[in-house]
Amino acid sequence: GDSVTQMEGPVTLSEEAFLTINCTYTATGYPSLFWYVQYPGEGLQLLLKATKADDKGSNKGFEATYRKETTSFHLEKGSVQVSDSAVYFCALSPPLGGSYIPTFGRGTSLIVHP
Amino acid sequence: NAGVTQTPKFQVLKTGQSMTLQCAQDMNHNSMYWYRQDPGMGLRLIYYSASEGTTDKGEVPNGYNVSRLNKREFSLRLESAAPSQTSVYFCASSGRSSATNEKLFFGSGTQLSVL
């Protein structure tokens, strides 16, 4: 079945450091790929998405490129801020035609120090 | 613009007690979900409802029941709470179908402790 693998956290960085959170997936067909972010005490919210190979999703300075050849969707940000401290989840959409149940990774906690 | 509303936000139960977590969405979404989130386990799907009147088991349904009362509301019931059900519970909803690859909208969660 479909699966998403994320790097384990926590990832601890100083403010203004470069961020990469790795995400690889296994899926049938051509899923859409998503990054969700969960701030402390809140539910998940969509950060960015990409719907086909070579698409780049971007939002709030974060970027991720859909790489079909490496089945990856790594999240990057050039300069992190303390306010980016959160848990980040990679996810993929299910095959067309069935019930809409996305597959989530286990989440990666990011801690940014001043 | 409320989105997905969950109640209560916090709850403490004794083993064997029952309770119902309420969830409502105002986006006219067909699909609704209940997840639990535990440290190191990520999100695990308990039950989902693809449309009004239908419900299906997810990955971890044991000990839970659900009701899709109408298109807006999807409740989760613990009939006899156990300490293993201590968790943070999230309700979510999404647009019509996998054909549109809609994102999920999440509620703010219910922190449940079972003593």
Tab-separated table of C-alpha atoms in Angstrom:
chain	number	residue	atom	x	y	z
A	1	GLY	CA	0.000	0.000	0.000
A	2	ASP	CA	0.865	3.673	-0.044
A	3	SER	CA	3.305	4.944	2.553
A	4	VAL	CA	5.193	8.092	3.518
A	5	THR	CA	8.533	8.129	5.323
A	6	GLN	CA	9.828	11.259	7.014
A	7	MET	CA	13.089	11.892	8.766
A	8	GLU	CA	12.822	11.497	12.507
A	9	GLY	CA	13.056	14.528	14.698
A	10	PRO	CA	13.410	16.638	16.496
A	11	VAL	CA	15.308	18.865	14.144
A	12	THR	CA	16.948	21.626	16.169
A	13	LEU	CA	18.240	24.744	14.408
A	14	SER	CA	19.343	28.257	15.201
A	15	GLU	CA	17.382	31.157	13.782
A	16	GLU	CA	18.300	31.976	10.141
A	17	ALA	CA	19.656	28.463	9.508
A	18	PHE	CA	18.734	26.469	6.394
A	19	LEU	CA	16.089	23.805	6.837
A	20	THR	CA	15.571	20.520	5.048
A	21	ILE	CA	13.064	17.908	6.166
A	22	ASN	CA	13.215	14.775	4.051
A	23	CYS	CA	10.120	12.973	2.808
A	24	THR	CA	9.962	9.945	0.524
A	25	TYR	CA	6.895	8.052	-0.553
A	26	THR	CA	5.659	4.814	-2.043
A	27	ALA	CA	2.461	5.025	-4.048
A	28	THR	CA	0.574	3.622	-6.981
A	29	GLY	CA	-0.191	5.997	-9.780
A	30	TYR	CA	0.545	9.701	-9.562
A	31	PRO	CA	-0.546	11.084	-6.214
A	32	SER	CA	-0.647	14.692	-5.131
A	33	LEU	CA	1.818	15.500	-2.361
A	34	PHE	CA	1.286	17.766	0.633
A	35	TRP	CA	3.083	19.298	3.567
A	36	TYR	CA	0.983	20.101	6.621
A	37	VAL	CA	2.170	22.083	9.649
A	38	GLN	CA	0.950	21.756	13.227
A	39	TYR	CA	1.727	24.647	15.580
A	40	PRO	CA	1.680	23.930	19.317
A	41	GLY	CA	-1.825	23.335	20.625
A	42	GLU	CA	-3.434	23.485	17.191
A	43	GLY	CA	-4.675	21.162	14.470
A	44	LEU	CA	-2.841	20.541	11.227
A	45	GLN	CA	-3.098	23.050	8.408
A	46	LEU	CA	-1.968	22.800	4.825
A	47	LEU	CA	1.399	24.450	4.212
A	48	LEU	CA	1.900	23.634	0.529
A	49	LYS	CA	1.124	21.037	-2.107
A	50	ALA	CA	2.183	19.805	-5.546
A	51	THR	CA	-0.026	17.876	-7.888
A	52	LYS	CA	2.345	16.497	-10.532
A	53	ALA	CA	5.966	15.648	-11.185
A	54	ASP	CA	8.431	18.585	-11.158
A	55	ASP	CA	5.822	20.908	-9.614
A	56	LYS	CA	7.130	23.124	-6.828
A	57	GLY	CA	4.825	24.028	-3.991
A	58	SER	CA	5.659	27.114	-1.949
A	59	ASN	CA	4.230	29.115	0.931
A	60	LYS	CA	5.593	31.323	3.740
A	61	GLY	CA	9.169	30.861	2.466
A	62	PHE	CA	8.891	27.065	2.454
A	63	GLU	CA	9.330	25.092	-0.759
A	64	ALA	CA	9.081	21.474	-1.853
A	65	THR	CA	9.537	19.947	-5.309
A	66	TYR	CA	7.726	16.809	-6.467
A	67	ARG	CA	10.504	14.453	-7.627
A	68	LYS	CA	9.029	11.415	-9.311
A	69	GLU	CA	12.393	9.856	-10.156
A	70	THR	CA	13.449	9.785	-6.511
A	71	THR	CA	9.884	9.566	-5.088
A	72	SER	CA	10.658	12.474	-2.794
A	73	PHE	CA	9.076	15.732	-1.642
A	74	HIS	CA	11.630	17.329	0.665
A	75	LEU	CA	10.642	20.490	2.536
A	76	GLU	CA	13.137	23.379	2.521
A	77	LYS	CA	13.394	26.898	3.874
A	78	GLY	CA	16.339	29.189	3.422
A	79	SER	CA	16.186	30.983	6.765
A	80	VAL	CA	14.056	29.653	9.599
A	81	GLN	CA	12.508	31.751	12.351
A	82	VAL	CA	11.553	30.907	15.924
A	83	SER	CA	7.915	31.101	14.805
A	84	ASP	CA	8.515	28.144	12.437
A	85	SER	CA	8.845	25.829	15.444
A	86	ALA	CA	6.142	23.230	14.822
A	87	VAL	CA	5.550	19.663	13.698
A	88	TYR	CA	5.610	19.093	9.930
A	89	PHE	CA	3.744	16.238	8.241
A	90	CYS	CA	4.279	14.979	4.709
A	91	ALA	CA	1.218	13.395	3.077
A	92	LEU	CA	0.020	11.963	-0.215
A	93	SER	CA	-3.391	11.627	-1.786
A	94	PRO	CA	-4.965	8.235	-2.417
A	95	PRO	CA	-5.542	6.718	-5.853
A	96	LEU	CA	-8.456	8.128	-7.791
A	97	GLY	CA	-11.816	6.446	-7.461
A	98	GLY	CA	-11.697	5.290	-3.872
A	99	SER	CA	-12.549	7.002	-0.613
A	100	TYR	CA	-10.465	10.096	0.006
A	101	ILE	CA	-8.083	9.005	2.759
A	102	PRO	CA	-4.666	10.673	2.550
A	103	THR	CA	-1.602	8.858	3.871
A	104	PHE	CA	0.402	10.825	6.440
A	105	GLY	CA	3.976	10.478	7.565
A	106	ARG	CA	4.720	10.350	11.290
A	107	GLY	CA	5.663	14.008	11.500
A	108	THR	CA	8.948	15.804	12.143
A	109	SER	CA	9.290	18.213	15.019
A	110	LEU	CA	11.254	21.412	14.292
A	111	ILE	CA	12.672	23.489	17.132
A	112	VAL	CA	14.223	26.835	16.252
A	113	HIS	CA	16.305	28.626	18.874
A	114	PRO	CA	16.906	32.408	18.882
B	1	ASN	CA	-15.758	31.343	9.109
B	2	ALA	CA	-15.524	28.586	11.748
B	3	GLY	CA	-14.235	25.678	9.599
B	4	VAL	CA	-14.071	22.526	11.749
B	5	THR	CA	-15.211	22.878	15.353
B	6	GLN	CA	-14.486	20.242	17.980
B	7	THR	CA	-15.752	20.034	21.517
B	8	PRO	CA	-14.630	19.662	24.218
B	9	LYS	CA	-11.046	20.911	24.091
B	10	PHE	CA	-9.980	18.971	27.192
B	11	GLN	CA	-11.509	16.030	29.007
B	12	VAL	CA	-10.496	13.775	31.875
B	13	LEU	CA	-12.288	10.446	32.302
B	14	LYS	CA	-12.049	7.551	34.672
B	15	THR	CA	-11.582	4.076	33.282
B	16	GLY	CA	-14.948	2.677	32.197
B	17	GLN	CA	-16.674	6.007	31.729
B	18	SER	CA	-18.204	6.929	28.398
B	19	MET	CA	-18.173	10.137	26.448
B	20	THR	CA	-18.847	11.590	23.010
B	21	LEU	CA	-16.554	13.941	21.140
B	22	GLN	CA	-18.461	16.317	18.900
B	23	CYS	CA	-17.342	17.655	15.541
B	24	ALA	CA	-19.051	19.978	13.096
B	25	GLN	CA	-17.936	21.563	9.833
B	26	ASP	CA	-19.520	24.439	7.939
B	27	MET	CA	-17.836	23.963	4.541
B	28	ASN	CA	-20.387	21.589	3.031
B	29	HIS	CA	-17.778	18.824	2.868
B	30	ASN	CA	-18.800	15.266	2.151
B	31	SER	CA	-15.877	13.524	3.850
B	32	MET	CA	-15.152	13.646	7.568
B	33	TYR	CA	-12.528	11.868	9.668
B	34	TRP	CA	-11.476	11.116	13.208
B	35	TYR	CA	-7.756	10.751	13.977
B	36	ARG	CA	-5.806	10.198	17.125
B	37	GLN	CA	-2.302	11.555	17.636
B	38	ASP	CA	0.150	9.899	19.975
B	39	PRO	CA	3.852	10.701	20.519
B	40	GLY	CA	6.020	8.925	17.978
B	41	MET	CA	2.991	7.450	16.170
B	42	GLY	CA	1.917	10.360	14.035
B	43	LEU	CA	-1.743	10.498	13.015
B	44	ARG	CA	-3.783	7.321	13.002
B	45	LEU	CA	-7.205	7.151	11.393
B	46	ILE	CA	-9.942	5.839	13.690
B	47	TYR	CA	-13.038	6.142	11.489
B	48	TYR	CA	-14.069	8.115	8.471
B	49	SER	CA	-17.264	8.998	6.674
B	50	ALA	CA	-17.170	9.444	2.914
B	51	SER	CA	-20.658	10.919	2.821
B	52	GLU	CA	-23.721	11.460	4.949
B	53	GLY	CA	-25.097	8.129	6.085
B	54	THR	CA	-21.891	6.122	5.619
B	55	THR	CA	-19.061	5.330	8.009
B	56	ASP	CA	-16.055	3.033	7.724
B	57	LYS	CA	-13.311	1.788	9.994
B	58	GLY	CA	-9.833	3.179	9.759
B	59	GLU	CA	-6.583	1.866	11.145
B	60	VAL	CA	-7.474	1.827	14.875
B	61	PRO	CA	-11.275	1.537	15.330
B	62	ASN	CA	-11.400	-0.766	18.366
B	63	GLY	CA	-13.071	0.823	21.382
B	64	TYR	CA	-14.755	3.567	19.359
B	65	ASN	CA	-18.037	4.161	17.585
B	66	VAL	CA	-19.057	7.002	15.305
B	67	SER	CA	-22.214	8.639	14.047
B	68	ARG	CA	-22.592	10.812	10.976
B	69	LEU	CA	-25.606	12.661	12.231
B	70	ASN	CA	-25.977	14.797	9.123
B	71	LYS	CA	-23.669	16.351	6.570
B	72	ARG	CA	-22.250	18.804	9.124
B	73	GLU	CA	-21.711	16.616	12.168
B	74	PHE	CA	-19.560	13.556	12.882
B	75	SER	CA	-19.297	12.377	16.472
B	76	LEU	CA	-16.894	9.907	18.099
B	77	ARG	CA	-18.017	7.862	21.092
B	78	LEU	CA	-15.960	6.003	23.652
B	79	GLU	CA	-18.323	3.513	25.286
B	80	SER	CA	-15.979	2.344	28.045
B	81	ALA	CA	-12.828	4.437	28.206
B	82	ALA	CA	-9.449	2.778	28.782
B	83	PRO	CA	-6.077	4.348	29.656
B	84	SER	CA	-4.818	3.309	26.193
B	85	GLN	CA	-7.276	5.824	24.745
B	86	THR	CA	-5.431	8.722	26.341
B	87	SER	CA	-4.527	10.782	23.297
B	88	VAL	CA	-5.194	13.942	21.324
B	89	TYR	CA	-8.136	13.506	18.980
B	90	PHE	CA	-8.597	15.458	15.774
B	91	CYS	CA	-11.597	15.741	13.556
B	92	ALA	CA	-11.066	16.692	9.913
B	93	SER	CA	-13.090	17.223	6.776
B	94	SER	CA	-12.395	17.460	3.070
B	95	GLY	CA	-14.088	18.246	-0.220
B	96	ARG	CA	-15.874	15.855	-2.429
B	97	SER	CA	-13.632	13.154	-3.741
B	98	SER	CA	-10.176	11.916	-4.587
B	99	ALA	CA	-10.789	13.312	-8.064
B	100	THR	CA	-10.275	16.797	-6.703
B	101	ASN	CA	-7.400	15.954	-4.324
B	102	GLU	CA	-8.800	18.297	-1.737
B	103	LYS	CA	-6.764	19.182	1.305
B	104	LEU	CA	-7.981	18.250	4.764
B	105	PHE	CA	-9.214	20.860	7.209
B	106	PHE	CA	-8.556	20.001	10.841
B	107	GLY	CA	-10.185	20.999	14.088
B	108	SER	CA	-8.065	22.228	16.979
B	109	GLY	CA	-8.169	18.895	18.807
B	110	THR	CA	-9.444	17.324	22.018
B	111	GLN	CA	-6.912	16.338	24.655
B	112	LEU	CA	-8.330	13.291	26.435
B	113	SER	CA	-6.860	11.701	29.549
B	114	VAL	CA	-8.212	8.416	30.885
B	115	LEU	CA	-7.171	7.665	34.451
